[in-house]
XYZ file of C-alpha atoms in Angstrom:
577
model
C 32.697 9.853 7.664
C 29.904 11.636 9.752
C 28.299 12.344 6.645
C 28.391 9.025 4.672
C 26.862 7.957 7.973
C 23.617 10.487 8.023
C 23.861 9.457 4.167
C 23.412 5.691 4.991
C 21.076 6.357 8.096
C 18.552 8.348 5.441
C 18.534 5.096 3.274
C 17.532 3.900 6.219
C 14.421 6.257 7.261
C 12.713 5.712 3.590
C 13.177 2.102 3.802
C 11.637 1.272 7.046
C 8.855 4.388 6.352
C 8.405 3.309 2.855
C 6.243 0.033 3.526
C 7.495 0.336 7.313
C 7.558 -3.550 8.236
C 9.306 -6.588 8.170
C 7.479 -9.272 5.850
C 7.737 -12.703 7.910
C 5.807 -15.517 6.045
C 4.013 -18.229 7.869
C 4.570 -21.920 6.457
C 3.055 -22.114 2.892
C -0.648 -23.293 3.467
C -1.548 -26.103 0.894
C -3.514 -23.996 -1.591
C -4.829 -27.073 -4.089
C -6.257 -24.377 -6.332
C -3.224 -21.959 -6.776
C -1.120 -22.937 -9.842
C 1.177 -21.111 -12.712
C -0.427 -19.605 -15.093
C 1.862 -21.323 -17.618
C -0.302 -24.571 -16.660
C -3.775 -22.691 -17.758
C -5.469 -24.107 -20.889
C -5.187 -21.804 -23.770
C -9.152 -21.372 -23.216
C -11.679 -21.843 -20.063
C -14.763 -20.513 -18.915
C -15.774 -18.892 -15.192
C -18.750 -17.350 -13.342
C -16.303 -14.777 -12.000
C -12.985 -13.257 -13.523
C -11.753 -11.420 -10.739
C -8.388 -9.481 -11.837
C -5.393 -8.750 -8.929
C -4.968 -10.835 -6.122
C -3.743 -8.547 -3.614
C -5.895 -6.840 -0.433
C -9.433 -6.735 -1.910
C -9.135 -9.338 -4.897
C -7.972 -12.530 -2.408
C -11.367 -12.490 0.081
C -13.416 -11.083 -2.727
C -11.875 -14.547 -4.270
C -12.653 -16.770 -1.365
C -16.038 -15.606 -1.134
C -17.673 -15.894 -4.284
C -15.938 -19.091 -4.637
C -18.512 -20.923 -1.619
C -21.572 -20.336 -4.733
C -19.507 -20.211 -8.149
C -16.654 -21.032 -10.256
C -13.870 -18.488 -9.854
C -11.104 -17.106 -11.462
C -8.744 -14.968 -9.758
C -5.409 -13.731 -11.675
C -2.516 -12.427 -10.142
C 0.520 -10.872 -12.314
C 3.298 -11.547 -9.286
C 3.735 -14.587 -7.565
C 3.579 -16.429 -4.147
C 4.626 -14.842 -0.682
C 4.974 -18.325 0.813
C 7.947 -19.646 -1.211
C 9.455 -15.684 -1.416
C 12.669 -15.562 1.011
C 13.357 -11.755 0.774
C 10.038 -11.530 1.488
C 10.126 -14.704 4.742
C 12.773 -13.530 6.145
C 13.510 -10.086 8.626
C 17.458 -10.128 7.548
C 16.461 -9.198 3.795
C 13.429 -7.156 4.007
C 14.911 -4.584 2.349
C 16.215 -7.096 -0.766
C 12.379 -6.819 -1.231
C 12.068 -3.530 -2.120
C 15.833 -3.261 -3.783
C 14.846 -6.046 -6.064
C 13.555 -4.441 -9.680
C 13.485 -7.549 -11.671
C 10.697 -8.439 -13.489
C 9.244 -11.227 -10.942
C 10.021 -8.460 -7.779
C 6.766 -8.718 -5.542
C 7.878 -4.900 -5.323
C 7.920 -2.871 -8.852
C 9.372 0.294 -8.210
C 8.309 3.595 -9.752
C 8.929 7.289 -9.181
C 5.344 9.865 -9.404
C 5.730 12.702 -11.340
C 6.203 14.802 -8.093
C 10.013 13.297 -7.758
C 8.581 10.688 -4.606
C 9.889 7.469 -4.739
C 7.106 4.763 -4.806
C 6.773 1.076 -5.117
C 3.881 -0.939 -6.081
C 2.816 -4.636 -5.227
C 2.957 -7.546 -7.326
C 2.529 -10.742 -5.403
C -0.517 -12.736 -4.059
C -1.375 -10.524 -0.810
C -0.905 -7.451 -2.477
C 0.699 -4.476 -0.229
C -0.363 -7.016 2.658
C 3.060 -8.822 1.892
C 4.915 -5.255 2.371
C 3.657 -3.172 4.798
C 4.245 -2.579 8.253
C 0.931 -4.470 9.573
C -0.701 -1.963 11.365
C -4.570 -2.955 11.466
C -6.856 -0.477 12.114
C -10.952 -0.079 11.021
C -12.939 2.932 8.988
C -14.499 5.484 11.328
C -18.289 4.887 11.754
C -18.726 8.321 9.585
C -16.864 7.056 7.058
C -18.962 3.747 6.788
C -22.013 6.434 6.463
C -20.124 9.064 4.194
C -19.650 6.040 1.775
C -23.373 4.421 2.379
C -22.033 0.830 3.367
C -24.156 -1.307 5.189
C -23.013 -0.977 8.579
C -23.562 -3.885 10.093
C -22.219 -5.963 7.389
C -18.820 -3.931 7.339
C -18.697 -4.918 11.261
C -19.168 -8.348 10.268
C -16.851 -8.673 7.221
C -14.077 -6.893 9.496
C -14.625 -9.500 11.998
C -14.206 -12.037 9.265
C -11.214 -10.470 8.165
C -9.621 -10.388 11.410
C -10.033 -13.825 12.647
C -7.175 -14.986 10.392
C -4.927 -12.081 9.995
C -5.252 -9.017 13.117
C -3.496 -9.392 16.458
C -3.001 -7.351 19.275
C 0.753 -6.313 19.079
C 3.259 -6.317 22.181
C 3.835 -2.674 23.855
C 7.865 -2.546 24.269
C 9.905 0.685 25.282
C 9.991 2.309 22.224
C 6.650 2.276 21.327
C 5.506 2.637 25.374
C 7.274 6.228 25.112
C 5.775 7.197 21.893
C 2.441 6.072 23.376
C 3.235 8.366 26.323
C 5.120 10.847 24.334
C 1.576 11.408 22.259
C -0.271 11.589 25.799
C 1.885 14.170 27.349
C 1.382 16.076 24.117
C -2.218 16.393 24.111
C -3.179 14.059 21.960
C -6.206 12.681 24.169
C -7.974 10.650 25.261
C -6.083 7.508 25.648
C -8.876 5.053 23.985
C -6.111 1.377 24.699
C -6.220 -1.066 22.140
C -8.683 -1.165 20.023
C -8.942 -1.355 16.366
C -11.610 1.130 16.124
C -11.380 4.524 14.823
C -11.362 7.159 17.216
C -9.408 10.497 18.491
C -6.798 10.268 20.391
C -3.808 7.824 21.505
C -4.477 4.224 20.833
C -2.537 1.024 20.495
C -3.818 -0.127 16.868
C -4.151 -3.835 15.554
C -0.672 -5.364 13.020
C -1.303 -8.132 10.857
C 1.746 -9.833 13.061
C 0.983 -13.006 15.342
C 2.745 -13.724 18.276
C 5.645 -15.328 16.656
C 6.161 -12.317 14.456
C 4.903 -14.059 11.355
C 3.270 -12.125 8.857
C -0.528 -12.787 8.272
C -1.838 -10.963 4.463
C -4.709 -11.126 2.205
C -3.714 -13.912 1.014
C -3.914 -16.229 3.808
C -7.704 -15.098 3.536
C -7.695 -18.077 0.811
C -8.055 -20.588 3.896
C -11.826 -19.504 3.260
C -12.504 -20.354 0.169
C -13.941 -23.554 -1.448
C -10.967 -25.144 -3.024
C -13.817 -26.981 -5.808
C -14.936 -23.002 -6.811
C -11.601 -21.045 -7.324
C -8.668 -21.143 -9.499
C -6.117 -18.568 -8.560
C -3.369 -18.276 -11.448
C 0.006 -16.742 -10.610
C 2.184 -14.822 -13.257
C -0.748 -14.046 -14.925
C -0.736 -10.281 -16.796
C -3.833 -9.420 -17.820
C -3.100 -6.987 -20.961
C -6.604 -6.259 -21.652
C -10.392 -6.839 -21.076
C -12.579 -8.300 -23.941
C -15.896 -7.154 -24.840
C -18.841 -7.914 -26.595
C -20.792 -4.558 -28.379
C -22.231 -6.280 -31.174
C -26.176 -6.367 -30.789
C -25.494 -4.608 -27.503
C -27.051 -1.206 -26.225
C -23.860 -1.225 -24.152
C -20.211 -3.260 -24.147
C -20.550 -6.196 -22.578
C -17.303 -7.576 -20.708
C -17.177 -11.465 -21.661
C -13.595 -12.113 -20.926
C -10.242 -11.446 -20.797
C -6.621 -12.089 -22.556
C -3.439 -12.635 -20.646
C 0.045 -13.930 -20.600
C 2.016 -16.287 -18.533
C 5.381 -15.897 -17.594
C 6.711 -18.015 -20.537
C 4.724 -14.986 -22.755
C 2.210 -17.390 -23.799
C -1.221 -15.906 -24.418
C -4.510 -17.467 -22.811
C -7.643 -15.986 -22.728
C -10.384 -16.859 -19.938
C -14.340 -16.337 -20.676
C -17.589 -15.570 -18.301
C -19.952 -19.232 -18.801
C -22.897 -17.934 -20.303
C -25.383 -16.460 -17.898
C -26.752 -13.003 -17.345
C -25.299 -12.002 -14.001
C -22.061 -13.142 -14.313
C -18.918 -10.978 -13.981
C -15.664 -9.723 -14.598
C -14.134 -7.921 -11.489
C -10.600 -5.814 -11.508
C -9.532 -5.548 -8.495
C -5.887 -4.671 -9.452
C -4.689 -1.969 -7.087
C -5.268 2.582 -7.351
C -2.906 2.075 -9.955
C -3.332 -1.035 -11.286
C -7.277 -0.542 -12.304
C -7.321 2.544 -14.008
C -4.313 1.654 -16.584
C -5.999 -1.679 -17.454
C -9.455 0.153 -17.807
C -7.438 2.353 -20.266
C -5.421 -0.537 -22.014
C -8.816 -1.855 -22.634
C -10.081 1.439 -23.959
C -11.724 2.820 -21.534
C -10.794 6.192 -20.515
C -9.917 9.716 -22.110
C -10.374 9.071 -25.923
C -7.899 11.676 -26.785
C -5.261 9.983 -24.608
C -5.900 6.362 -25.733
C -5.998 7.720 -29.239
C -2.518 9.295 -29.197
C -1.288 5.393 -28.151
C -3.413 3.744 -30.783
C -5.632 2.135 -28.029
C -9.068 1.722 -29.898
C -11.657 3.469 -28.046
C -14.586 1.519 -26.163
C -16.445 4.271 -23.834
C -14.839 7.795 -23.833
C -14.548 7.985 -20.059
C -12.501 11.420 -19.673
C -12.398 10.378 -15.257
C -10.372 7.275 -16.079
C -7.516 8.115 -13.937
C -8.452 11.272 -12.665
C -8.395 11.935 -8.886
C -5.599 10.084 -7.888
C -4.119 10.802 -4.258
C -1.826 9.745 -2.329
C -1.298 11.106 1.901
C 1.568 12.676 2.178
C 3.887 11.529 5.107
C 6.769 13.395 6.456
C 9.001 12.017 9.235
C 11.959 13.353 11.839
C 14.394 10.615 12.336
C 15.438 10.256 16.307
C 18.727 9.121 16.964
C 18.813 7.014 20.273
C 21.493 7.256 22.823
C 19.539 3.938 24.057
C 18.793 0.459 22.500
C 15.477 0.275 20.822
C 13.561 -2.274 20.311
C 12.739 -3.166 16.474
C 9.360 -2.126 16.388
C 6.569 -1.855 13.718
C 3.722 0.766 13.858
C 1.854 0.257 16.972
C 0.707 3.302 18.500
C -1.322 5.734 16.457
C -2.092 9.449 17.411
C -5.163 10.393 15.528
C -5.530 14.500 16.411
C -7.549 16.948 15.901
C -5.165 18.989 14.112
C -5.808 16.931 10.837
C -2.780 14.852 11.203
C -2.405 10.962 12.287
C 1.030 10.168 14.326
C 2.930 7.220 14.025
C 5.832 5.463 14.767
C 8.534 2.796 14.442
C 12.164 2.376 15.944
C 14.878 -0.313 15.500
C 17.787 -0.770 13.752
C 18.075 -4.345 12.190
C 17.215 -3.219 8.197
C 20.272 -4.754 6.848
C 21.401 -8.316 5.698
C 23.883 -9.753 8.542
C 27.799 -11.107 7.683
C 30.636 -9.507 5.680
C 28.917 -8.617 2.368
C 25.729 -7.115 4.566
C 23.461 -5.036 2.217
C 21.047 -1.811 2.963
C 18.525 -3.336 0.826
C 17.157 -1.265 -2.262
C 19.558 1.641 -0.579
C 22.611 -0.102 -0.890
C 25.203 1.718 -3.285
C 24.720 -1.639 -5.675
C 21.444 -0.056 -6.153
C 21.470 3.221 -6.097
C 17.544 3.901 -6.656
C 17.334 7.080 -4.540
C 21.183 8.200 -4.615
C 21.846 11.650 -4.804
C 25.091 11.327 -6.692
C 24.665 11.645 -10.526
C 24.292 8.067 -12.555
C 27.179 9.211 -14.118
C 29.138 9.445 -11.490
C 27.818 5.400 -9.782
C 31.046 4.243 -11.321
C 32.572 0.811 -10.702
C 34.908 2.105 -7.974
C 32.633 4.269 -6.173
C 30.270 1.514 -5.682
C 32.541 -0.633 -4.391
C 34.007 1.587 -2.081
C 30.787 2.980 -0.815
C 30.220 -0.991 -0.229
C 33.385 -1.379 2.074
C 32.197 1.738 3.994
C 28.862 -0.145 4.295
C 30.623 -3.177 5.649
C 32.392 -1.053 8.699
C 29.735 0.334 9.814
C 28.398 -0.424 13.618
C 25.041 -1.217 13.863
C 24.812 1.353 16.731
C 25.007 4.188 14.113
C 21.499 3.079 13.383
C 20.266 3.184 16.742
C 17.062 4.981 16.966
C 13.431 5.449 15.199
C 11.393 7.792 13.165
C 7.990 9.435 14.097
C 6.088 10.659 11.175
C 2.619 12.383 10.065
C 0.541 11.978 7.577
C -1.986 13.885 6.266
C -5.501 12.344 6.450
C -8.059 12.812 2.708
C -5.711 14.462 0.980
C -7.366 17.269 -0.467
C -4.560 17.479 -3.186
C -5.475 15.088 -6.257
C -3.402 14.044 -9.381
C -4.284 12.007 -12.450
C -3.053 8.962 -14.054
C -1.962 8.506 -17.813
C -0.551 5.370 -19.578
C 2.983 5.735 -21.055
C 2.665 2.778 -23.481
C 0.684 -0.276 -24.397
C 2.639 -2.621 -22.271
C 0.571 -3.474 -19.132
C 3.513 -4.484 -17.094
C 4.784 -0.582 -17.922
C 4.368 1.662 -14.885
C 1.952 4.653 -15.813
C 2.554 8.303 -15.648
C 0.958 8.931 -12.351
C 1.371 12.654 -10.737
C -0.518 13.077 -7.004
C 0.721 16.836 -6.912
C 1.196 16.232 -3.017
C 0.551 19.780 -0.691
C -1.200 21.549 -3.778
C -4.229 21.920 -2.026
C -3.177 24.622 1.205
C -5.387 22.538 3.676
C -2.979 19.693 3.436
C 0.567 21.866 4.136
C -1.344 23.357 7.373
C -2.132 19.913 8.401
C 1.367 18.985 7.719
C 3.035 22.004 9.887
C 0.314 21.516 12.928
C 1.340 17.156 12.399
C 5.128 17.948 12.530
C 4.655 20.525 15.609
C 2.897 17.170 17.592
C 5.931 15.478 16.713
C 8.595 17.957 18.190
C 6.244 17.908 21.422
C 6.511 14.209 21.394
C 10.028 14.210 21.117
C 10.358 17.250 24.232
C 8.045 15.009 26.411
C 9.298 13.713 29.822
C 8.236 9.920 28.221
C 10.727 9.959 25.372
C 13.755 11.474 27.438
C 15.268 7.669 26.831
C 15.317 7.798 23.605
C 16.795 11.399 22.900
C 20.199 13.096 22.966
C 19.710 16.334 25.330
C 22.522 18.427 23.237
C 20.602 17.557 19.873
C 17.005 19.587 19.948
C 14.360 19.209 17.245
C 15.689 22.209 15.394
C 18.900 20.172 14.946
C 16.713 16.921 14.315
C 14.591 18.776 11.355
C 18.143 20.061 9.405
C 19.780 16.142 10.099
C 16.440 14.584 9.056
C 16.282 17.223 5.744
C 19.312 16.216 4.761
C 18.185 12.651 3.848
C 17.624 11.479 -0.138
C 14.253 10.655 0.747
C 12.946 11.803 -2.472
C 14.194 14.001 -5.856
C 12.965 17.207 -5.027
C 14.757 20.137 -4.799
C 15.956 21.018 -1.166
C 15.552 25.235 0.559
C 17.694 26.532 2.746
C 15.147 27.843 4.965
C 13.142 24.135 5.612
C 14.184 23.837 8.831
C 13.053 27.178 10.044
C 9.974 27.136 7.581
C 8.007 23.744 8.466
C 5.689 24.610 5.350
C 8.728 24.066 3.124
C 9.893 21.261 5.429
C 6.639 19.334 4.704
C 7.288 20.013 0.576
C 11.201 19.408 0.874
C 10.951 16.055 2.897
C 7.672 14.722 1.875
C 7.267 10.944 1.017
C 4.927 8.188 0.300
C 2.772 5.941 2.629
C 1.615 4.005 -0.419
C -1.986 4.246 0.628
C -2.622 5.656 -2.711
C -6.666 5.296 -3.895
C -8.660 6.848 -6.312
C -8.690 6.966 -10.491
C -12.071 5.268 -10.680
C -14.585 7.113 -8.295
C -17.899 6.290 -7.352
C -20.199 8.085 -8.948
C -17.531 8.883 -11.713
C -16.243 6.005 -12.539
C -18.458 3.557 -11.079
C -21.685 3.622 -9.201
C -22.705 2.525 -5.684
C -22.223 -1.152 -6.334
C -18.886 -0.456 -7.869
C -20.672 -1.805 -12.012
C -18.590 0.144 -14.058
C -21.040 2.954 -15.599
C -21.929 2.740 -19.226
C -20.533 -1.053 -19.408
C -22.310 -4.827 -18.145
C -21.214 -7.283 -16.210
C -18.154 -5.401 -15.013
C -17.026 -4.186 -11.556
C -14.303 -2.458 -10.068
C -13.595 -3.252 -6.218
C -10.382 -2.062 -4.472
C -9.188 1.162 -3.681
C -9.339 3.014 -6.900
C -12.807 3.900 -5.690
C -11.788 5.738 -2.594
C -12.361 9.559 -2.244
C -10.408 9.522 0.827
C -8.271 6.713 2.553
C -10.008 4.768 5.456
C -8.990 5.457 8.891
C -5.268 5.951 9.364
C -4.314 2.704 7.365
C -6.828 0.880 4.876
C -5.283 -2.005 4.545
C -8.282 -3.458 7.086
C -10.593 -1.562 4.989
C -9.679 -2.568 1.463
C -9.515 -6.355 3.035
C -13.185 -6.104 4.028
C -14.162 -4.393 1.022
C -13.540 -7.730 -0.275
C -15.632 -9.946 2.043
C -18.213 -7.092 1.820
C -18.738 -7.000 -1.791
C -18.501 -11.023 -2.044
C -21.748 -11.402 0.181
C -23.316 -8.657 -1.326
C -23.250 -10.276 -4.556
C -24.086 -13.412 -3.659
C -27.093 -12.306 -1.642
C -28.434 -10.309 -4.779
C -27.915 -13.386 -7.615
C -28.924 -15.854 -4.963
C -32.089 -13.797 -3.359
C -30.693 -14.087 -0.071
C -31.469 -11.960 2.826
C -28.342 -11.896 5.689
C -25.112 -10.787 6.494
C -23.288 -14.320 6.197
């Protein structure tokens, strides 16, 4: 029984780490300009196509839209009228839910790590854990954004969606726990990006209701934008005829009923088509449209547009690893909070509670229920009938209490490590082949050891003697926490006395993947895709390394950033706003 427990309380640790949070929805805001795409015309015309809806696409959206006629296409659907998304008691339903319409689609990298991708109006925003926190000032400069225009399209940003979050026990002795370890100076709350120990910014109000991109639509001008839902894009049209270049002029998609539309730029020289669809998301439509590695899109009988061989290439994703804290006392449920950005080349965070299942009789551990078995270790050919059910009835028995506790984790800042991206067939709603090859590069497993060592002196501090067992130390904590079906890679017998293997044995997503269409490689400066007009890519496909220690913030201003930038250059304006 112990270990069906430690079984169901590892379900557990990649569910709440996976997009760590609980998605509450405020009230459905009256969005005149948000319809199904089975209501669009079979043709229409825009100033702006953008493509993806989610952290960069919605205030991208809602800013053009104040100065032109918009388009904005999103493939998922609302997060207003979503329940498993509303609602704390089936958060994980969210991410167990792999039909077609899921605002989750799950998918599993070429490294054996579980992953899961957005596809609803918000984007990740929907289902994350809200933390809120800003670029550092040398990123800003690394990247050669305006600076005083980021500050300004942050504070845009966070006027509708960034609160300070409440400071319970949990996250108090973390907060200390990180102190006590060295990880200094305290800097308070603040979202800004600096070493130390600092109480970041969530995307929760005070009522616990969820705030995402897509509430950033309460800026835009209802008269300028049309935002279709269920909308696949399958590729981008373009015109090369009398051209010294392609020309994008439009695009084709489906609605949900699988009827095709197609949507065209009104004539005009500056006008533009804009994917914003997501690190993974951009670079397979860029290839679907032919645009990428010619000997790839040949093998799949995509017609080649531009041979672009860094379609794809560069993808990363941080590693995170975790150690899972059993709690001898109640803890608060708790979202990340407190961040330890060290020195050491490692960012510390947290989050504790035990309320990840659906309440009653027939309660469910979400997508790591036995009914779904996505990260199971037992063979598919052994998820019989029987054994389902009966894992089921063990499900139903157990106490909440044996999920009393909380998980710190690390993860590793950059990466260094890169992957690549490849299309596995034609069909855009098809998860690519997408391999980050996490820990190849030896700076990121040193960063991982010297994280996980913060985290054992977090969990030894005086602060977090609450919330610890004394007769369980961290060497105990590392083989219990190794144990756990976090991922499909093989497991060493040494991990818990080698942290290097730990770090490869237990690693896991954060889902703050970016890269696959660089600047400079991809796309230049203004993010105008090179060696094609009127055609942009802004999201986080053109990251080198992830902002800060969470870029959801980042990617949201991105979005506000590039809006008024483009406005101010078609209109001749000179200002931030």
């Amino acid at each position: 029984m112990a270990f069906g427990l430690w079984r169901l309380v590892s379900a557990l640790l990649f569910v709440f780490l996976s997009f760590h949070g609980f998605c509450y929805s405020q009230t459905a805001p009256n969005y005149s300009f948000v319809h199904q795409a089975t209501t669009a015309p079979p043709i229409a015309h825009y100033d702006y196509i953008i493509i993806g809806g989610g952290t960069a696409g919605c205030p991208l959206a809602s800013t053009l839209s104040q100065n032109f006629r918009v388009l904005l296409l999103e493939r998922g659907g609302s997060p207003y009228d979503n329940a498993n998304i509303s609602s704390i008691r089936t958060f994980g339903d969210t991410l167990a839910d792999h039909s077609p319409t899921s605002p989750s689609q799950s998918f599993t990298s070429e490294d054996g790590v579980f992953n899961n991708r957005a596809r609803v109006l918000g984007g990740g925003s929907c289902l994350n854990a809200g933390f809120y926190t800003r670029a550092s000032p040398e990123y800003v400069k690394d990247v050669g954004w305006d600076g005083k225009l980021v500050n300004r399209s942050y504070e845009w940003v966070e006027k509708l969606v960034a609160f300070q979050p409440p400071m319970l026990q949990w996250q108090s002795a973390v907060r200390d726990g990180l102190l006590d370890a060295g990880v200094l100076p305290y800097n308070g709350f603040t979202y800004d990006h600096i070493y130390g120990t600092k109480v970041g910014g969530t995307i929760f109000d005070k009522n616990g209701h969820r705030h995402t991109a897509a509430d950033l639509l309460e800026y835009a001008n209802p008269r300028g934008l049309t935002v279709l839902l269920g909308a696949t894009v399958g590729r981008i049209m373009f015109r090369t005829k009398g051209k010294p270049r392609p020309l994008a002029h439009g695009v084709i998609f489906r609605d949900s009923a699988g009827v095709r539309h197609k949507a065209y730029l009104t004539r005009g020289s500056k006008n533009e088509i804009i994917l914003s669809a997501g690190s993974i998301g951009s670079p397979q439509l860029l290839m679907l449209s032919g645009v990428g590695p010619a000997t790839h899109l040949r093998s799949l009988g995509i017609n080649v547009l531009l041979d672009q061989p860094m379609v794809g290439q560069g993808m990363s994703d941080n590693p995170m690893n975790a150690i899972y804290v059993p709690s001898p006392s109640p803890v608060e449920i708790s979202l990340i909070q407190v961040v330890g950005i060290t020195k050491v080349g490692s960012y510390i965070e947290a989050a504790s509670g035990s309320n990840f299942a659906s309440a009653g009789p027939s309660r469910s551990f979400g997508m790591f229920s036995p009914q779904t078995g996505h990260i199971s270790i037992v063979p598919p050919k052994e998820r019989t009938p029987e054994a389902i059910a009966k894992a089921v009835e063990m499900e139903s028995r157990l106490d909440d209490t044996a999920f009393r506790g909380g998980f710190i984790l690390e993860k590793i800042p950059g990466p260094f490590s890169t992957g690549h991206l490849e299309l596995r067939t034609r069909n855009p709603k098809d998860n690519p082949s997408v391999t980050f090859n996490y820990f190849k590069d030896p700076r990121d497993l040193q960063r991982c050891v010297a994280g996980i060592r913060v985290i054992e002196k977090v969990i030894e501090s005086n602060a977090f003697t609450k919330f610890r067992y004394p007769f369980i130390n961290t060497d105990m904590l590392l083989n219990m926490t190794l144990n756990f079906p976090v991922n499909l890679r093989p497991r060493h017998g040494n991990a818990s006395s080698s942290l290097e293997q730990y770090c490869k044995d237990t690693v896991m997503t954060i889902w703050h993947y970016h890269g696959g269409c660089h600047v400079h490689q991809v796309v230049d400066p203004d993010y105008r895709v090179l060696g094609i007009d009127a055609f942009r890519i802004i999201d986080g496909s053109t990251f080198n390394f992830s902002p800060g220690t969470n870029p959801q913030a980042t990617v949201m201003m991105l979005g506000r950033y590039m809006g008024i930038k483009i406005r101010n250059e078609r209109l001749g304006i000179n200002g931030l706003d």
